[in-house]
Short mmCIF file of C-alpha atoms and ligand atoms in Angstrom, two decimals:
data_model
loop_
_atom_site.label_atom_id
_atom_site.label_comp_id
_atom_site.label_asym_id
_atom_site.label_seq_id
_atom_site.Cartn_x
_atom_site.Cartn_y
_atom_site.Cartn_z
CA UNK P 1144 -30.74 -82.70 -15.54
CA UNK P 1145 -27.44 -83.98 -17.03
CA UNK P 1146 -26.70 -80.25 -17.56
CA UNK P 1147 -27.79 -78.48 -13.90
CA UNK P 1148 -25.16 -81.57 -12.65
CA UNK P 1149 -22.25 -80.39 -15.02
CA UNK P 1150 -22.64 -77.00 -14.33
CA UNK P 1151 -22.76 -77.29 -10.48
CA UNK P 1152 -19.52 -79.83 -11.06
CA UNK P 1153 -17.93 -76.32 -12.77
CA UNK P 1154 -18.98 -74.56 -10.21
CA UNK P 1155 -17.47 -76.39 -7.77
CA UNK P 1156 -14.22 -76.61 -9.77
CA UNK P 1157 -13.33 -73.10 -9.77
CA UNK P 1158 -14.97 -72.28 -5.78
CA UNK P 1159 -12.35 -71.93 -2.84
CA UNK P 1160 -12.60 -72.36 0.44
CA UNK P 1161 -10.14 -73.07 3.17
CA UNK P 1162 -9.11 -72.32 6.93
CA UNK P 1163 -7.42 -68.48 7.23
CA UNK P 1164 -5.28 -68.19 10.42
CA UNK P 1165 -5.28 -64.57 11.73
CA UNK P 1166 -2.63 -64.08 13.68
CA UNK P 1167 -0.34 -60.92 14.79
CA UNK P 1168 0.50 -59.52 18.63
CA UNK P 1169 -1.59 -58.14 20.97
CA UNK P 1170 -4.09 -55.45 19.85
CA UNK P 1171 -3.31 -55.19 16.54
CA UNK P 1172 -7.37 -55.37 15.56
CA UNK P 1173 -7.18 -59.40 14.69
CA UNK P 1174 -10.71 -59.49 16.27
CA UNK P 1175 -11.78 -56.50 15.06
CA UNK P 1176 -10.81 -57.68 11.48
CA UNK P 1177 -12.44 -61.21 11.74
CA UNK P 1178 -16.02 -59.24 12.60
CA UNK P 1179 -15.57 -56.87 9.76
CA UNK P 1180 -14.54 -59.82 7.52
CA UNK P 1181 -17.41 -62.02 8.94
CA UNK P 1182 -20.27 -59.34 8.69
CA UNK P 1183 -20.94 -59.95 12.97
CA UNK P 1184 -19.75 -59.37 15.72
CA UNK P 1185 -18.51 -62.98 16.58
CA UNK P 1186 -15.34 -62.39 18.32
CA UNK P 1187 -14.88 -59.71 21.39
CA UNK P 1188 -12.87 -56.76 21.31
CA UNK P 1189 -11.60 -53.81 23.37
CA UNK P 1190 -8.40 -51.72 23.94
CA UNK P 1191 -6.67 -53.94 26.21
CA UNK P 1192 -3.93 -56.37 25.15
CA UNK P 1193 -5.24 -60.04 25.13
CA UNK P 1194 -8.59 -60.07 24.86
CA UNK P 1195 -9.06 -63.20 22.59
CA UNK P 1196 -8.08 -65.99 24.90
CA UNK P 1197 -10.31 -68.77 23.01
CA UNK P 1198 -9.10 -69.97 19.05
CA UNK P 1199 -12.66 -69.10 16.90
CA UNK P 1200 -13.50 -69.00 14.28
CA UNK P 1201 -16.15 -66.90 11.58
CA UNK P 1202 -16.86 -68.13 8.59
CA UNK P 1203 -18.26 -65.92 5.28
CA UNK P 1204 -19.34 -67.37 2.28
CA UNK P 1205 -19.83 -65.47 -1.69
CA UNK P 1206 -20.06 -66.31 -4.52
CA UNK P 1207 -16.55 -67.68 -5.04
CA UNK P 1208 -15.43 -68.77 -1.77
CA UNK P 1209 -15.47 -69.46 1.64
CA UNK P 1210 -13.69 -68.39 4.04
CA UNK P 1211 -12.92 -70.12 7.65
CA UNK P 1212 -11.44 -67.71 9.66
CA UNK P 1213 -9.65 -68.41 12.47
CA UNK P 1214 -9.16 -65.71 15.75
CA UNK P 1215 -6.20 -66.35 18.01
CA UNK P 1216 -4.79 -64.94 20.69
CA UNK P 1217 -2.39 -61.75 20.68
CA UNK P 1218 0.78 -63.49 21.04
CA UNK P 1219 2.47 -62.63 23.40
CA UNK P 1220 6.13 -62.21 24.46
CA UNK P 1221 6.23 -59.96 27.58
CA UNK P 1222 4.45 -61.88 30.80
CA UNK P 1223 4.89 -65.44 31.38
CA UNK P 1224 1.96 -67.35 33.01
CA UNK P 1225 0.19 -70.68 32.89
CA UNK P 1226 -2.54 -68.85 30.70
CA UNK P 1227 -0.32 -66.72 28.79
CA UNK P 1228 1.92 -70.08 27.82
CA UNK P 1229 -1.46 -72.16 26.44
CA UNK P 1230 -2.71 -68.69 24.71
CA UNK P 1231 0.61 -68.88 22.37
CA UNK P 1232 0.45 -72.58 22.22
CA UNK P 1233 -2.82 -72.11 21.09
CA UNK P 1234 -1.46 -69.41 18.66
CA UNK P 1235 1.04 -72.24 16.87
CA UNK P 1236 -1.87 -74.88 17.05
CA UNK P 1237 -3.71 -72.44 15.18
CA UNK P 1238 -0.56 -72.32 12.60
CA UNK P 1239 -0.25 -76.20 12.29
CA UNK P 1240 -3.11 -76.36 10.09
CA UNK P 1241 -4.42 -73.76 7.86
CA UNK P 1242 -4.42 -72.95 3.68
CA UNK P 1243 -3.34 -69.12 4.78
CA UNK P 1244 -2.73 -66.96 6.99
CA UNK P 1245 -3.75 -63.44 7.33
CA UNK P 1246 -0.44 -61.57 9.46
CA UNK P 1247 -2.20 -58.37 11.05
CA UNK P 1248 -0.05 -55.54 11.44
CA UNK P 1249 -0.54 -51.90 12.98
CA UNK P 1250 0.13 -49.24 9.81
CA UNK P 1251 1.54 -47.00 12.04
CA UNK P 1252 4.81 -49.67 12.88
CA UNK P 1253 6.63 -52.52 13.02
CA UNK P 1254 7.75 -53.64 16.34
CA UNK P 1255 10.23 -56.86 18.01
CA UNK P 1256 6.73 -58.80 18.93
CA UNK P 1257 5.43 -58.57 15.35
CA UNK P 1258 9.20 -59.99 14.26
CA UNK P 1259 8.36 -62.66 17.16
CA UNK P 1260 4.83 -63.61 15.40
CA UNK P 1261 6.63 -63.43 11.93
CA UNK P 1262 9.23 -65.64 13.34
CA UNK P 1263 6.44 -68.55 13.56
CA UNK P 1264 4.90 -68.74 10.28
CA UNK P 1265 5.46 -72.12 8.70
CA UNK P 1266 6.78 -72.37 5.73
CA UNK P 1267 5.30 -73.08 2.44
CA UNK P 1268 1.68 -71.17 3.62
CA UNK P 1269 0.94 -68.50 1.89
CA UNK P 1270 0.61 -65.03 3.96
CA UNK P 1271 -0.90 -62.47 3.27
CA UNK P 1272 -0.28 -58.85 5.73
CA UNK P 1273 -2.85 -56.97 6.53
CA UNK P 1274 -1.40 -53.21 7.21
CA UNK P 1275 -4.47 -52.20 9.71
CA UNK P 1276 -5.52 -49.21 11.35
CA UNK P 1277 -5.13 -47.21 8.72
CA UNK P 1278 -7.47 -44.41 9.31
CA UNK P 1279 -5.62 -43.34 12.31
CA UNK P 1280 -2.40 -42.78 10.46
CA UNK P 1281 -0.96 -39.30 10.89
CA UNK P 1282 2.00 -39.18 8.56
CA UNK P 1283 0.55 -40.85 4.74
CA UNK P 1284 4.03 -40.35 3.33
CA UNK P 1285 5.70 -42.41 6.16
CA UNK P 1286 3.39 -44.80 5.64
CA UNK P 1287 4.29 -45.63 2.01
CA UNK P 1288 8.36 -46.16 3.28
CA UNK P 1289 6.43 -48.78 5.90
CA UNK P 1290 4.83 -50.68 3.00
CA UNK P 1291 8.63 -51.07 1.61
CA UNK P 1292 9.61 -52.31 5.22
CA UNK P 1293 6.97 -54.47 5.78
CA UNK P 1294 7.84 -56.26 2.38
CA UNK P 1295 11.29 -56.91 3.29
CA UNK P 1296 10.43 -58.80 6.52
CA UNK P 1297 8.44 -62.15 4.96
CA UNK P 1298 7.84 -63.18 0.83
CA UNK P 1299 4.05 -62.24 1.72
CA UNK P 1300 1.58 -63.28 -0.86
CA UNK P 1301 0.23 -59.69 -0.89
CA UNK P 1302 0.11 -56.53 1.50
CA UNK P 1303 -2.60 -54.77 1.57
CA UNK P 1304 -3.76 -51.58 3.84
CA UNK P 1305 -6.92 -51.88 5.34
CA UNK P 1306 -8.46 -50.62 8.60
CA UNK P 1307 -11.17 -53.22 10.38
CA UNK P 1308 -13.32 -50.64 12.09
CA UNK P 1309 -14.10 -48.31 9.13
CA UNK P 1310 -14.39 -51.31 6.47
CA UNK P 1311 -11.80 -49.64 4.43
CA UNK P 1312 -9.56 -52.36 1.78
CA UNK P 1313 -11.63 -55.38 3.08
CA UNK P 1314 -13.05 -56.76 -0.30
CA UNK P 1315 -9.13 -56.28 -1.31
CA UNK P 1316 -7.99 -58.23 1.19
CA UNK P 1317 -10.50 -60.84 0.59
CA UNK P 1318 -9.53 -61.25 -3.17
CA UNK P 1319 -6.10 -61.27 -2.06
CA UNK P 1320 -7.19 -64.69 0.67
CA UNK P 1321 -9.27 -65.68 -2.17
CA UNK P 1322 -6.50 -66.55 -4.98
CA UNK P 1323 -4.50 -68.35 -1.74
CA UNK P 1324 -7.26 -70.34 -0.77
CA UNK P 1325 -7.45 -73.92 -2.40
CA UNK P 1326 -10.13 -75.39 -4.79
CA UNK P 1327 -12.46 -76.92 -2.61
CA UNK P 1328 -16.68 -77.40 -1.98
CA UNK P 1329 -17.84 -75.33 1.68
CA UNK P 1330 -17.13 -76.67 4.33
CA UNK P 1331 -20.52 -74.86 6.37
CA UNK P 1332 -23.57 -74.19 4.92
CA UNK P 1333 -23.78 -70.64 3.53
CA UNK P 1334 -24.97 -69.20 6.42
CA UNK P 1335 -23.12 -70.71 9.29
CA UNK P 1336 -21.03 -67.52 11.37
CA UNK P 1337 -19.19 -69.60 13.56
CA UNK P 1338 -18.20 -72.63 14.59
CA UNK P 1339 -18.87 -72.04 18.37
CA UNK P 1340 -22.46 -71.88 20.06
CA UNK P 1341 -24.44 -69.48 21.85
CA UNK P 1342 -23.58 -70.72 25.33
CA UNK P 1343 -19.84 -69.91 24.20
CA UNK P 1344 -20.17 -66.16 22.93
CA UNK P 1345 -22.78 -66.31 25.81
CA UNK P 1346 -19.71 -65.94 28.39
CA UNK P 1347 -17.49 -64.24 25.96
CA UNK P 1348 -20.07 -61.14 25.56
CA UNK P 1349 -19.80 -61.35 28.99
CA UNK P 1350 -16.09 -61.11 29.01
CA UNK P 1351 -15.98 -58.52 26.50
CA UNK P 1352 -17.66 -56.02 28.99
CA UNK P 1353 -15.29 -56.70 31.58
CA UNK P 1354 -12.73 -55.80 29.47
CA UNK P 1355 -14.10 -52.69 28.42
CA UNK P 1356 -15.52 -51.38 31.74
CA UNK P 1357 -13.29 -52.48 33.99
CA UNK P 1358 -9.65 -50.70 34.84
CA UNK P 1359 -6.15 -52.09 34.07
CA UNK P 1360 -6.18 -55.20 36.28
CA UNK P 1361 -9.56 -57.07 37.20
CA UNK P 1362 -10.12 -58.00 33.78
CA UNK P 1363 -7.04 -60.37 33.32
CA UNK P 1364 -7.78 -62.12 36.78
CA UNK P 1365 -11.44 -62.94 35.73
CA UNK P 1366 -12.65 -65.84 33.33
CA UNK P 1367 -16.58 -66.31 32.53
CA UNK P 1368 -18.45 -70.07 32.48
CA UNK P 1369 -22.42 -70.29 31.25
CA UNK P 1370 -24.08 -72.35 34.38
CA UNK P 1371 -27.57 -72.77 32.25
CA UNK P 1372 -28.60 -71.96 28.98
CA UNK P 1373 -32.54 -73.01 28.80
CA UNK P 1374 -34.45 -71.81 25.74
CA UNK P 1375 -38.21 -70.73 27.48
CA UNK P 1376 -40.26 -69.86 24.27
CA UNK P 1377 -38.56 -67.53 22.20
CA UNK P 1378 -36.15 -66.37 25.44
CA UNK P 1379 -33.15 -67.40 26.31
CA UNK P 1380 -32.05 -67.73 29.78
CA UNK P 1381 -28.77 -67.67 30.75
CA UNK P 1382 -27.57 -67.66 34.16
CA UNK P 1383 -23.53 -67.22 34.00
CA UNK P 1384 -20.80 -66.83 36.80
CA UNK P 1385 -18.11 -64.72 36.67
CA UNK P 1386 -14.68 -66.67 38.52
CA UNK P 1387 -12.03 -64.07 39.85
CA UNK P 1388 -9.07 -64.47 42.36
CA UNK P 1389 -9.58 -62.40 45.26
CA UNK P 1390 -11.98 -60.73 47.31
CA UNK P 1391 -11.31 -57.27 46.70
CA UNK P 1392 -11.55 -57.69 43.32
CA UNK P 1393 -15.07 -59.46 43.47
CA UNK P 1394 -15.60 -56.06 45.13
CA UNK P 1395 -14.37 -53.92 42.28
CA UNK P 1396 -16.41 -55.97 39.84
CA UNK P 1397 -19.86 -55.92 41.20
CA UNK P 1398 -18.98 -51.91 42.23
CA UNK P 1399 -21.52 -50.04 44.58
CA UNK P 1400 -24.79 -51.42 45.04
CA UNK P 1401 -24.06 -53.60 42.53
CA UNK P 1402 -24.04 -51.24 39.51
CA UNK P 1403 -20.81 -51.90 37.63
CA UNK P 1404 -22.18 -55.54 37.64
CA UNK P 1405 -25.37 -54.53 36.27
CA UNK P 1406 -24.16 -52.62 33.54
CA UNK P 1407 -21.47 -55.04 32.81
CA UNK P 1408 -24.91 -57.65 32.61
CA UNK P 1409 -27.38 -55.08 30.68
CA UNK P 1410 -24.04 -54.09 27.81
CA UNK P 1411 -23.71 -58.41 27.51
CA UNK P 1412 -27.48 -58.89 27.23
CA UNK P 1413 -27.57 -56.19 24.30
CA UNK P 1414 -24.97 -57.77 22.51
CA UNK P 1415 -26.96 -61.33 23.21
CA UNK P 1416 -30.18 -60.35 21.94
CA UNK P 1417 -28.77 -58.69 18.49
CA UNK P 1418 -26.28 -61.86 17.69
CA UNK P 1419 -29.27 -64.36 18.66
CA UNK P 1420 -32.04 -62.29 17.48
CA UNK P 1421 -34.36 -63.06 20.31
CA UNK P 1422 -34.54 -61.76 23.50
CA UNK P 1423 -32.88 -62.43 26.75
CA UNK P 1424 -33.07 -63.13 30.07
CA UNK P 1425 -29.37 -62.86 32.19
CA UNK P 1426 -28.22 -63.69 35.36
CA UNK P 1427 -24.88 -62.78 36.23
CA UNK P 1428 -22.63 -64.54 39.93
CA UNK P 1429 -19.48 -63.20 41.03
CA UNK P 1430 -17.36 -65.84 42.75
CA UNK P 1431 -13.91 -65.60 43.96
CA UNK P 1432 -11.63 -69.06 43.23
CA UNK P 1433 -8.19 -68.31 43.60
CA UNK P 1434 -5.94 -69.61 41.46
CA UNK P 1435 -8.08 -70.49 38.59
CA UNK P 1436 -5.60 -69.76 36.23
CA UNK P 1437 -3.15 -71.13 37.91
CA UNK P 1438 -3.04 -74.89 37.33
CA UNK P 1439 -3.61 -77.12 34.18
CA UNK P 1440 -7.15 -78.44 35.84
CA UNK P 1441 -8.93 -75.52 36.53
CA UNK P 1442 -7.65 -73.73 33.37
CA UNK P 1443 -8.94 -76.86 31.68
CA UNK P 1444 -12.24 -76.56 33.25
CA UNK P 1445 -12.85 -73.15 31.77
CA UNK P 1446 -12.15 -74.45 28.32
CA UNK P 1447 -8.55 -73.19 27.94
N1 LIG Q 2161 -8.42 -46.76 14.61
C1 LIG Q 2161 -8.58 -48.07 14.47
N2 LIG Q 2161 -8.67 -48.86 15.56
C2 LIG Q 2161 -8.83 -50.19 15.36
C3 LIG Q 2161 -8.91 -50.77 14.07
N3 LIG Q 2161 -9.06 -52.10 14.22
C4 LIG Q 2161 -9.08 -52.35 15.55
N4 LIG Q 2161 -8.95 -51.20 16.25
C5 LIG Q 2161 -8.96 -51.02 17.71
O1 LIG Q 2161 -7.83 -51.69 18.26
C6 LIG Q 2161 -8.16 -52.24 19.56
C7 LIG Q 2161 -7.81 -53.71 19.60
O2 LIG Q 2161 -8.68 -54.40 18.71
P1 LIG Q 2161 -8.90 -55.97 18.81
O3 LIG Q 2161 -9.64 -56.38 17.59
O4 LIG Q 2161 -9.46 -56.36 20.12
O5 LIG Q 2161 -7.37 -56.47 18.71
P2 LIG Q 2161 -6.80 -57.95 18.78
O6 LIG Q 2161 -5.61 -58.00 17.88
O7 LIG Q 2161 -7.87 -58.95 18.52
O8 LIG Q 2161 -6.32 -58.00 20.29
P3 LIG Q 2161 -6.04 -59.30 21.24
O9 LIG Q 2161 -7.13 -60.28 21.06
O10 LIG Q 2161 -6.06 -58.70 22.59
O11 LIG Q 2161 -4.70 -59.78 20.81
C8 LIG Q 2161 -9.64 -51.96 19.78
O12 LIG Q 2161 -9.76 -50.82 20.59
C9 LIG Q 2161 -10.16 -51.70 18.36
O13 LIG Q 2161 -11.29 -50.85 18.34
C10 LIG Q 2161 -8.83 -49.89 12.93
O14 LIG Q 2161 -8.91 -50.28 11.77
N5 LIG Q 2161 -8.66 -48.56 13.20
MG1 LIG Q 2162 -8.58 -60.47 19.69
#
């Protein structure tokens, strides 16, 4: 007895685990990263610039360590809005308080907004750069000259080239995270994902379609809320409303007969049923309330 106590007060000595802020500008692959990192898709992605309004965060747990990462928002240094203002303050917030931080970069270059996000790393955290989308790099030999330039902008703990989507360089990175993090017990049980619910990644699934169905503009005027989440059995019913600012853009989103909604609805559900494991039942409003992003109350309301 004396001995299983010892040996679990060793193994506690040497585990790690700590909060890992991922942070870079806008579509970088932050989200995509956390999801690889995390083994699920936790955190929505697409090809349009601030997706990730919400901080999240996805935790995985070995042998050795665990990790609590943290998803932020692209930060962003072009458009200034009432939303766009609390995404970067939610950014710093993020920054406040971590053991490391994980700087995403694109392999392909190094532009003025990643100088902006490098600008805000506190000092005394270890970071660690994570050169990503490597797989779509045309020119290998350029890319080694970017390593050298990307080591000249920050003392980073490590660099290390990875891409999110194929899985490439991620148990490098980890090890990398790993030797950063500090000696500590878990935080979450091993298999906790994430420190948000169901009704949350509910409305973000949601979200996540109208990002990637939708054009250039209805997407950024729309925010999701969960109405009711009632568990009936083994199904889940979920009715949710979708809050946009105008008219013809309530239009747009529910397209003819309905059928941009619907898919919009059916690509959510699919997402729902494979992160939950059960199946569900959605029902998705469209409602127009201008303004909603707008002033500190509403934006509030929707949990920003
Ligand atoms: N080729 C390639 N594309 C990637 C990789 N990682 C992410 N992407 C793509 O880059 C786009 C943006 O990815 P996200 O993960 O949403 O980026 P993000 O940094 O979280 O973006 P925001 O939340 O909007 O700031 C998506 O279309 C991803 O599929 C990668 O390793 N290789
Ligand atoms: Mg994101």
């Amino acid at each position: 007895m004396r001995n299983k106590v010892a040996n679990e007060a060793a193994a506690h000595a040497s585990f790690r685990c700590g909060h890992v802020a991922i942070v870079g500008r806008p579509s970088v692959g932050k989200s995509t990263l956390l999801n690889a990192l995390v083994g699920q898709k936790i955190s929505i992605t697409s090809k349009k610039p601030q997706t990730t309004r919400y901080r999240i965060t996805g935790i995985a747990t070995d042998a050795h360590a665990q990790f609590v990462f943290v998803d932020t928002p692209g930060f962003q240094t072009k458009h200034r809005s009432r939303l766009n203002d609390r995404l970067n303050r939610a950014v710093q917030e993020s920054l406040a308080d971590v053991d490391v931080v994980v700087l995403v970069l694109d392999a392909a270059r190094v532009t003025e907004a990643d100088l902006a996000v490098i600008a805000l790393l506190p000092p005394g955290v270890p970071v660690v750069a994570a050169a990503n989308k490597v797989d779509a790099l045309a020119d290998k030999a350029a890319f080694m000259a970017r390593l050298a330039e990307i080591a000249q902008l920050y003392p980073f703990a490590a660099i290390v080239p990875v891409s999110a989507e194929k899985g490439t360089q991620l148990p490098a990175l980890k090890d990398e995270i790993a030797k950063a993090l500090p000696q500590s017990a878990p935080l979450y049980p091993e298999d906790d994902l994430t420190d948000r619910d169901e009704r949350f990644l509910a409305a973000e699934f949601i979200r996540e379609k109208i990002f990637r169905l939708l054009g250039d503009e209805v997407p950024y005027a729309t925010t999701v809320a969960v109405d009711t989440f009632e568990m009936d059995g083994a199904l889940r019913r979920i009715h949710a409303t979708v809050y946009v600012d105008k008219p013809g853009q309530r239009a747009i989103l529910l397209g003819e007969g309905g059928l941009q909604m619907k898919a919009i609805a059916t690509h959510a559900r699919s997402d729902m049923e494979k992160l939950f494991g059960g199946p569900v039942f959605l029902e998705v409003f469209v409602r127009v309330k201008r303004g909603w992003a707008d002033t500190d109350a509403s934006l509030a309301r929707f949990g920003y």
